[in-house]
Amino acid sequence: MSSAPGADSALMRACRREAAPHTPIWLMRQAGRYLPEYRAIRERHSMLTLLATPELAAEITLQPLRRIDFDAAIIFSDLLQPLTGMGLEISYEDGIGPHVDKPLSTPRDIDFLAVPPAAESLGPTLRAIEIVAADLVGGGKPLLGFAGAPFTLATYAVEGGTSRAFTKTKTLMYSEPAAWDRLMTKLVTVLADFLVAQARAGAAALQVFDSWVGVALGKEDYIRYVQPYNRQLFTAAKAAGVPLINFSTGTAAYIAEVAACGGEVMSVDWRMPMEDYRQRLGEEKAIQGNLEPVALLAPWREIAPRVDAILDSAPAVGHIFNLGHGILPETGVDTVARLVDYVHARKGGPR
Ligand code: CP3
């Protein structure tokens, strides 16, 4: 039994596929730029300062929960943080996103990557988790930790930023399989240790983000170049002793192969209806998702039927309402609050 706050909350019950008093809901990127209070802090501090200062990271994590009745907090950090400890230099350019200053360009570069323990290289995030977990005890809400999956982190390390075609990553993968194996193995080691450390610091569940794998790879390449490493990561992260959420996008064509890597909860995108995801995933897994993020920019009369359709076709136990990917900065805060209240007001299971 975990002593983390929120162990018996609606969200944790859904992770364990137990009946819950309401369908739990949180949104990826709920701590971020759609919130005026986030933008206010961000005006005063750089992204790197926020990431390196546990008190500020804790404050940003709690901001969305102060005004919206989300069922969980997710620690404010960024996917690329573990790369810093491995020896890569990350910067954040306003409006563009993260940038790796000297991306990996030869197989030799991979041999120079360090594999430090999380306690050494990711201390500020672990400290922020301790602060938030202590703060959430009274409210009984769980805190989620997270890490990127090895493929998604490899794309940043090799391309240097967000990519369209993943040309360099896939060229490395196809042309230098031994170097690819060394890179993915190092990433698995660092990420597994980070996930376990987050649970020890107070995270009640952990999400693994494979944000770009489905955009980049077809099924055969996924099975050959990614699946073995994701299996290793989920297997090693079991030592955390908390539920694991397996997130990806664009993977509808091979969602069963993604699920086979591990995780109690599958976080699915909007490219396939909930019903079809359920059919392919079976009854063993809880499901998180699957509203299209852009739908939240539409009027409520367009949003409500989409939310209804998801709730009507979701499993009666083991559904966590979420978007299929992160909330967009343009989203109205009132729309988000209305969505959360609407999902809470609907009893779990079909009407
Ligand atoms: O609320 C939360 O979800 C917690 C915090 C969080 C951030 N990044 C903060 C952030 C989480 C979980 C992430 C994960 C992350 N980061 C992912 C995986 C999720 C996904 O969307 O697929 C990825 C791919 C990244 C990399 C990244 N970081 C990108 C592509 C960008 C730029 C685009 C964007 O949305 O800004 C970032 C920057 C970033 N990470 C911001 C925040 C709040 C914005 C920074 C700013 O204020 O300028």
Coordinates of C-alpha atoms and ligand atoms in Angstrom, one line a residue:
M1 CA 0.0 0.0 0.0
S2 CA 1.2 3.4 -0.9
S3 CA 1.1 6.1 1.8
A4 CA 1.1 8.8 -0.9
P5 CA -1.7 11.4 -0.6
G6 CA -4.8 10.5 -2.5
A7 CA -4.2 6.7 -2.3
D8 CA -8.0 6.1 -2.2
S9 CA -9.0 9.0 -4.5
A10 CA -11.2 8.7 -7.6
L11 CA -8.1 8.8 -9.8
M12 CA -6.2 6.1 -7.9
R13 CA -9.3 3.9 -7.8
A14 CA -9.6 4.3 -11.6
C15 CA -6.0 3.3 -12.1
R16 CA -6.7 0.1 -10.1
R17 CA -10.0 -0.4 -12.1
E18 CA -12.1 -0.1 -9.0
A19 CA -15.5 1.7 -8.8
A20 CA -15.1 5.5 -8.2
P21 CA -17.7 8.1 -7.0
H22 CA -17.1 10.0 -10.2
T23 CA -15.0 9.8 -13.4
P24 CA -11.7 11.4 -12.4
I25 CA -10.3 14.1 -14.8
W26 CA -7.0 15.9 -15.2
L27 CA -5.5 17.4 -18.3
M28 CA -2.0 17.0 -19.7
R29 CA -0.2 20.4 -19.5
Q30 CA -2.8 21.6 -17.0
A31 CA 0.0 23.6 -15.3
G32 CA 0.9 26.0 -18.2
R33 CA 0.3 28.9 -20.4
Y34 CA -3.5 28.8 -20.7
L35 CA -3.5 30.0 -17.0
P36 CA -2.9 33.8 -16.4
E37 CA -1.3 33.0 -13.1
Y38 CA 1.3 30.8 -14.9
R39 CA 2.0 33.5 -17.4
A40 CA 2.5 36.0 -14.6
I41 CA 5.2 33.8 -12.9
R42 CA 6.7 33.1 -16.3
E43 CA 7.0 36.8 -17.1
R44 CA 9.3 37.2 -14.0
H45 CA 11.4 34.0 -14.4
S46 CA 12.9 32.0 -17.2
M47 CA 11.8 28.5 -17.8
L48 CA 15.2 27.2 -16.6
T49 CA 14.8 29.1 -13.3
L50 CA 11.3 27.7 -12.8
L51 CA 12.7 24.2 -13.4
A52 CA 15.6 24.6 -11.0
T53 CA 13.7 26.2 -8.2
P54 CA 11.6 23.6 -6.2
E55 CA 9.4 26.3 -4.5
L56 CA 8.4 27.8 -7.8
A57 CA 7.9 24.5 -9.5
A58 CA 5.7 23.4 -6.6
E59 CA 3.6 26.6 -6.8
I60 CA 3.0 26.2 -10.5
T61 CA 2.0 22.6 -10.0
L62 CA -0.7 23.7 -7.5
Q63 CA -2.0 26.7 -9.5
P64 CA -4.5 24.8 -11.6
L65 CA -5.9 23.0 -8.5
R66 CA -6.6 26.2 -6.7
R67 CA -9.2 27.3 -9.3
I68 CA -10.3 24.0 -11.0
D69 CA -11.4 20.8 -9.3
F70 CA -8.9 18.5 -11.1
D71 CA -8.6 15.0 -9.6
A72 CA -4.8 15.1 -9.7
A73 CA -1.8 17.4 -9.9
I74 CA 1.1 16.7 -12.3
I75 CA 4.5 17.9 -11.2
F76 CA 5.7 20.9 -13.1
S77 CA 8.9 20.0 -14.9
D78 CA 9.8 19.3 -18.5
L79 CA 10.4 16.2 -20.5
L80 CA 13.9 17.2 -21.4
Q81 CA 15.3 17.6 -17.9
P82 CA 16.9 14.2 -17.7
L83 CA 19.0 15.0 -20.8
T84 CA 20.8 17.8 -18.9
G85 CA 22.2 15.3 -16.3
M86 CA 23.4 13.2 -19.2
G87 CA 25.5 16.1 -20.5
L88 CA 23.4 17.9 -23.0
E89 CA 22.6 21.6 -22.7
I90 CA 19.0 22.6 -23.0
S91 CA 17.6 26.0 -23.6
Y92 CA 14.0 27.2 -24.0
E93 CA 13.2 29.8 -26.7
D94 CA 10.0 31.7 -26.1
G95 CA 7.2 30.4 -28.3
I96 CA 9.3 27.8 -30.0
G97 CA 10.0 25.2 -27.3
P98 CA 13.0 23.4 -26.0
H99 CA 16.3 23.3 -27.9
V100 CA 19.4 21.1 -27.4
D101 CA 22.4 23.2 -28.1
K102 CA 24.8 20.5 -29.3
P103 CA 22.7 17.5 -30.3
L104 CA 24.3 14.1 -30.7
S105 CA 25.8 13.9 -34.2
T106 CA 28.0 10.8 -34.2
P107 CA 27.8 7.4 -32.5
R108 CA 30.8 8.5 -30.5
D109 CA 28.8 11.3 -28.9
I110 CA 26.6 8.6 -27.4
D111 CA 29.5 7.0 -25.6
F112 CA 30.2 10.3 -23.8
L113 CA 26.7 10.6 -22.4
A114 CA 26.6 10.2 -18.6
V115 CA 24.2 8.0 -16.7
P116 CA 23.8 9.8 -13.3
P117 CA 21.4 8.7 -10.6
A118 CA 18.3 10.9 -10.4
A119 CA 19.1 12.0 -6.9
E120 CA 22.2 13.7 -8.2
S121 CA 21.0 15.2 -11.5
L122 CA 17.2 15.8 -10.9
G123 CA 17.2 17.0 -7.3
P124 CA 15.1 20.1 -7.8
T125 CA 12.2 18.1 -9.4
L126 CA 12.4 15.5 -6.6
R127 CA 12.4 18.2 -4.0
A128 CA 9.4 19.9 -5.7
I129 CA 7.5 16.6 -5.6
E130 CA 8.1 16.4 -1.8
I131 CA 6.7 19.9 -1.3
V132 CA 3.6 19.3 -3.4
A133 CA 2.9 15.8 -2.0
A134 CA 3.0 17.3 1.6
D135 CA 0.7 20.1 0.5
L136 CA -1.9 17.7 -1.1
V137 CA -2.3 15.5 2.0
G138 CA -5.3 17.5 3.4
G139 CA -7.1 17.6 0.0
G140 CA -6.5 13.9 -0.6
K141 CA -5.5 14.4 -4.2
P142 CA -2.7 12.4 -5.8
L143 CA 0.4 13.9 -7.4
L144 CA 1.5 12.5 -10.7
G145 CA 5.2 12.2 -11.7
F146 CA 6.3 11.7 -15.2
A147 CA 9.2 11.0 -17.6
G148 CA 9.6 10.9 -21.3
A149 CA 9.9 7.5 -23.0
P150 CA 13.4 6.7 -24.5
F151 CA 12.3 7.2 -28.2
T152 CA 10.8 10.6 -27.6
L153 CA 13.8 11.8 -25.6
A154 CA 16.2 10.4 -28.2
T155 CA 14.4 12.5 -30.9
Y156 CA 15.3 15.7 -28.9
A157 CA 18.9 14.5 -28.2
V158 CA 19.5 13.8 -31.9
E159 CA 17.4 16.4 -33.8
G160 CA 18.1 19.2 -31.3
G161 CA 14.4 20.2 -31.0
T162 CA 10.9 19.3 -32.0
S163 CA 11.0 17.7 -35.4
R164 CA 8.6 17.1 -38.3
A165 CA 10.2 14.1 -40.1
F166 CA 12.6 12.8 -37.5
T167 CA 15.1 12.3 -40.3
K168 CA 18.3 12.3 -38.2
T169 CA 16.8 10.0 -35.5
K170 CA 15.6 7.5 -38.0
T171 CA 18.8 7.6 -40.0
L172 CA 20.8 6.8 -36.8
M173 CA 18.3 4.0 -35.9
Y174 CA 18.4 2.4 -39.4
S175 CA 22.1 2.9 -40.1
E176 CA 23.8 2.4 -36.7
P177 CA 21.7 -0.1 -34.8
A178 CA 24.5 -0.7 -32.3
A179 CA 24.8 3.0 -31.5
W180 CA 21.0 3.2 -31.3
D181 CA 21.0 0.3 -28.8
R182 CA 23.6 2.1 -26.6
L183 CA 21.6 5.3 -26.7
M184 CA 18.3 3.7 -25.8
T185 CA 19.9 1.6 -23.1
K186 CA 21.4 4.6 -21.4
L187 CA 18.1 6.4 -21.6
V188 CA 16.2 3.5 -20.1
T189 CA 18.7 3.4 -17.2
V190 CA 18.3 7.1 -16.4
L191 CA 14.5 7.2 -16.9
A192 CA 13.7 4.1 -14.8
D193 CA 15.8 5.5 -11.9
F194 CA 14.1 8.9 -12.2
L195 CA 10.6 7.3 -12.2
V196 CA 11.4 5.2 -9.1
A197 CA 12.9 8.3 -7.4
Q198 CA 9.7 10.3 -8.1
A199 CA 7.5 7.7 -6.4
R200 CA 9.9 7.6 -3.4
A201 CA 9.6 11.4 -3.2
G202 CA 5.7 11.2 -3.1
A203 CA 4.3 10.7 -6.6
A204 CA 1.2 8.5 -6.4
A205 CA 1.3 7.4 -10.0
L206 CA 3.7 7.9 -12.9
Q207 CA 3.1 8.8 -16.6
V208 CA 5.5 7.8 -19.4
F209 CA 5.2 10.2 -22.4
D210 CA 6.0 8.7 -25.7
S211 CA 4.8 11.8 -27.5
W212 CA 6.3 11.4 -30.9
V213 CA 6.7 7.7 -31.5
G214 CA 3.4 7.3 -33.3
V215 CA 4.1 10.4 -35.5
A216 CA 7.5 9.0 -36.4
L217 CA 7.3 5.2 -36.7
G218 CA 5.2 2.5 -38.3
K219 CA 4.3 -0.7 -36.6
E220 CA 7.3 -2.8 -37.7
D221 CA 9.8 -0.1 -36.8
Y222 CA 8.1 0.3 -33.4
I223 CA 8.4 -3.4 -32.7
R224 CA 12.0 -3.6 -33.7
Y225 CA 13.5 -0.3 -32.5
V226 CA 11.3 0.8 -29.6
Q227 CA 9.3 -1.9 -28.0
P228 CA 12.2 -3.8 -26.4
Y229 CA 13.3 -0.6 -24.6
N230 CA 9.8 0.5 -23.5
R231 CA 9.3 -3.0 -22.1
Q232 CA 12.6 -2.7 -20.1
L233 CA 11.5 0.8 -18.9
F234 CA 8.1 -0.4 -17.7
T235 CA 9.5 -3.5 -16.1
A236 CA 12.2 -1.6 -14.2
A237 CA 9.7 1.1 -13.1
K238 CA 7.5 -1.5 -11.4
A239 CA 10.0 -1.1 -8.6
A240 CA 8.3 2.3 -7.9
G241 CA 5.3 0.3 -6.6
V242 CA 2.7 2.8 -8.0
P243 CA 0.4 2.7 -11.1
L244 CA 2.1 3.5 -14.4
I245 CA 0.3 5.4 -17.2
N246 CA 1.5 4.5 -20.8
F247 CA 0.9 7.6 -23.0
S248 CA 1.5 8.0 -26.7
T249 CA -0.1 9.6 -29.7
G250 CA -0.5 8.5 -33.3
T251 CA -0.2 4.9 -32.3
A252 CA -3.8 3.7 -33.0
A253 CA -2.5 1.3 -35.7
Y254 CA -0.4 -0.6 -33.2
I255 CA -1.9 0.3 -29.8
A256 CA -1.8 -3.4 -28.7
E257 CA 1.9 -3.5 -29.2
V258 CA 2.3 -0.3 -27.2
A259 CA 0.2 -1.7 -24.4
A260 CA 2.3 -4.9 -24.3
C261 CA 5.2 -2.8 -23.0
G262 CA 3.5 -2.3 -19.7
G263 CA 1.5 0.1 -17.6
E264 CA -1.8 -0.3 -15.7
V265 CA -3.3 2.6 -17.6
M266 CA -3.3 3.3 -21.4
S267 CA -3.5 7.0 -22.3
V268 CA -5.0 7.2 -25.8
D269 CA -5.3 9.9 -28.4
W270 CA -8.5 11.0 -30.3
R271 CA -7.6 9.4 -33.6
M272 CA -9.7 6.3 -32.8
P273 CA -13.0 6.3 -30.9
M274 CA -13.0 5.1 -27.3
E275 CA -15.0 2.0 -28.3
D276 CA -12.3 0.9 -30.8
Y277 CA -9.5 1.5 -28.3
R278 CA -11.4 -0.6 -25.7
Q279 CA -11.8 -3.4 -28.2
R280 CA -8.1 -3.5 -29.0
L281 CA -6.9 -3.1 -25.4
G282 CA -9.3 -5.6 -23.7
E283 CA -10.5 -5.3 -20.2
E284 CA -7.1 -5.6 -18.5
K285 CA -6.1 -2.0 -18.8
A286 CA -7.6 1.2 -17.4
I287 CA -8.0 3.9 -20.2
Q288 CA -7.2 7.6 -20.0
G289 CA -8.4 10.0 -22.7
N290 CA -9.5 10.7 -25.4
L291 CA -10.8 14.2 -26.2
E292 CA -9.3 16.1 -29.1
P293 CA -7.5 19.1 -27.5
V294 CA -8.6 21.5 -30.3
A295 CA -12.2 20.7 -29.5
L296 CA -11.8 22.8 -26.3
L297 CA -11.5 25.9 -28.6
A298 CA -15.0 25.3 -30.0
P299 CA -18.3 26.5 -28.4
W300 CA -19.7 24.4 -25.6
R301 CA -22.5 23.0 -27.8
E302 CA -19.8 21.3 -29.8
I303 CA -17.8 20.1 -26.8
A304 CA -20.6 18.6 -24.8
P305 CA -21.6 15.9 -27.3
R306 CA -18.0 14.9 -27.7
V307 CA -17.6 14.5 -23.9
D308 CA -20.8 12.6 -23.8
A309 CA -19.7 10.2 -26.5
I310 CA -16.5 9.5 -24.6
L311 CA -18.2 9.0 -21.3
D312 CA -20.9 6.8 -22.9
S313 CA -18.4 4.4 -24.4
A314 CA -15.8 4.4 -21.7
P315 CA -15.5 1.4 -19.3
A316 CA -17.7 1.6 -16.3
V317 CA -14.6 1.3 -14.0
G318 CA -11.1 2.3 -15.0
H319 CA -11.6 5.4 -17.0
I320 CA -9.7 8.6 -16.4
F321 CA -11.0 11.5 -18.5
N322 CA -8.3 13.5 -20.2
L323 CA -7.3 15.0 -23.6
G324 CA -5.5 12.9 -26.2
H325 CA -2.6 15.3 -25.9
G326 CA -1.6 18.5 -24.0
I327 CA -4.1 21.4 -23.5
L328 CA -3.4 24.2 -26.0
P329 CA -2.3 27.6 -24.6
E330 CA -5.3 29.3 -26.4
T331 CA -7.8 27.3 -24.3
G332 CA -10.2 29.3 -22.2
V333 CA -9.9 28.7 -18.4
D334 CA -13.7 28.9 -18.1
T335 CA -14.1 26.1 -20.6
V336 CA -11.7 23.9 -18.7
A337 CA -13.6 24.6 -15.4
R338 CA -16.9 23.8 -17.1
L339 CA -15.5 20.6 -18.6
V340 CA -14.3 19.3 -15.2
D341 CA -17.6 20.1 -13.5
Y342 CA -19.5 18.4 -16.4
V343 CA -17.5 15.2 -16.2
H344 CA -17.9 15.1 -12.4
A345 CA -21.6 15.6 -12.6
R346 CA -22.0 12.6 -14.9
K347 CA -22.1 9.3 -12.9
G348 CA -19.6 6.8 -14.0
G349 CA -20.7 4.3 -16.6
P350 CA -23.4 4.6 -19.3
R351 CA -26.4 6.8 -18.7
Ligands
CP3_1 O1 1.1 20.5 -16.5 C1 1.9 19.7 -16.9 O2 1.6 18.8 -17.8 C2 3.2 19.5 -16.2 C3 4.4 20.1 -16.8 C4 4.9 19.6 -18.2 C5 5.6 20.5 -19.0 N1 6.1 19.8 -20.0 C6 5.9 21.9 -18.8 C7 6.2 22.8 -19.9 C8 4.9 18.4 -18.7 C9 4.3 17.1 -18.3 C10 5.7 18.5 -19.9 C11 6.1 17.3 -20.8 C12 6.6 17.6 -22.1 N2 7.5 18.5 -22.5 C13 6.3 16.8 -23.2 C14 5.4 15.5 -23.2 C15 4.0 15.9 -23.3 C16 3.6 16.3 -24.7 O3 3.1 17.4 -24.9 O4 3.8 15.4 -25.6 C17 7.1 17.3 -24.3 C18 7.0 16.7 -25.7 C19 7.8 18.3 -23.8 C20 8.8 19.2 -24.6 C21 8.4 20.6 -24.6 N3 8.5 21.4 -23.6 C22 7.8 21.3 -25.7 C23 7.5 20.7 -27.1 C24 7.6 22.6 -25.3 C25 7.2 23.7 -26.1 C26 5.8 23.7 -26.5 C27 4.9 24.2 -25.4 O5 3.8 23.7 -25.1 O6 5.3 25.2 -24.8 C28 8.0 22.7 -23.9 C29 7.9 23.8 -23.0 C30 7.1 23.7 -21.8 N4 7.0 22.6 -21.0 C31 6.2 24.7 -21.2 C32 5.7 24.1 -20.1 C33 4.7 24.8 -19.1 C34 6.1 26.1 -21.8 C35 7.2 26.9 -21.4 C36 7.0 28.3 -21.4 O7 6.4 28.8 -20.4 O8 7.4 29.0 -22.3

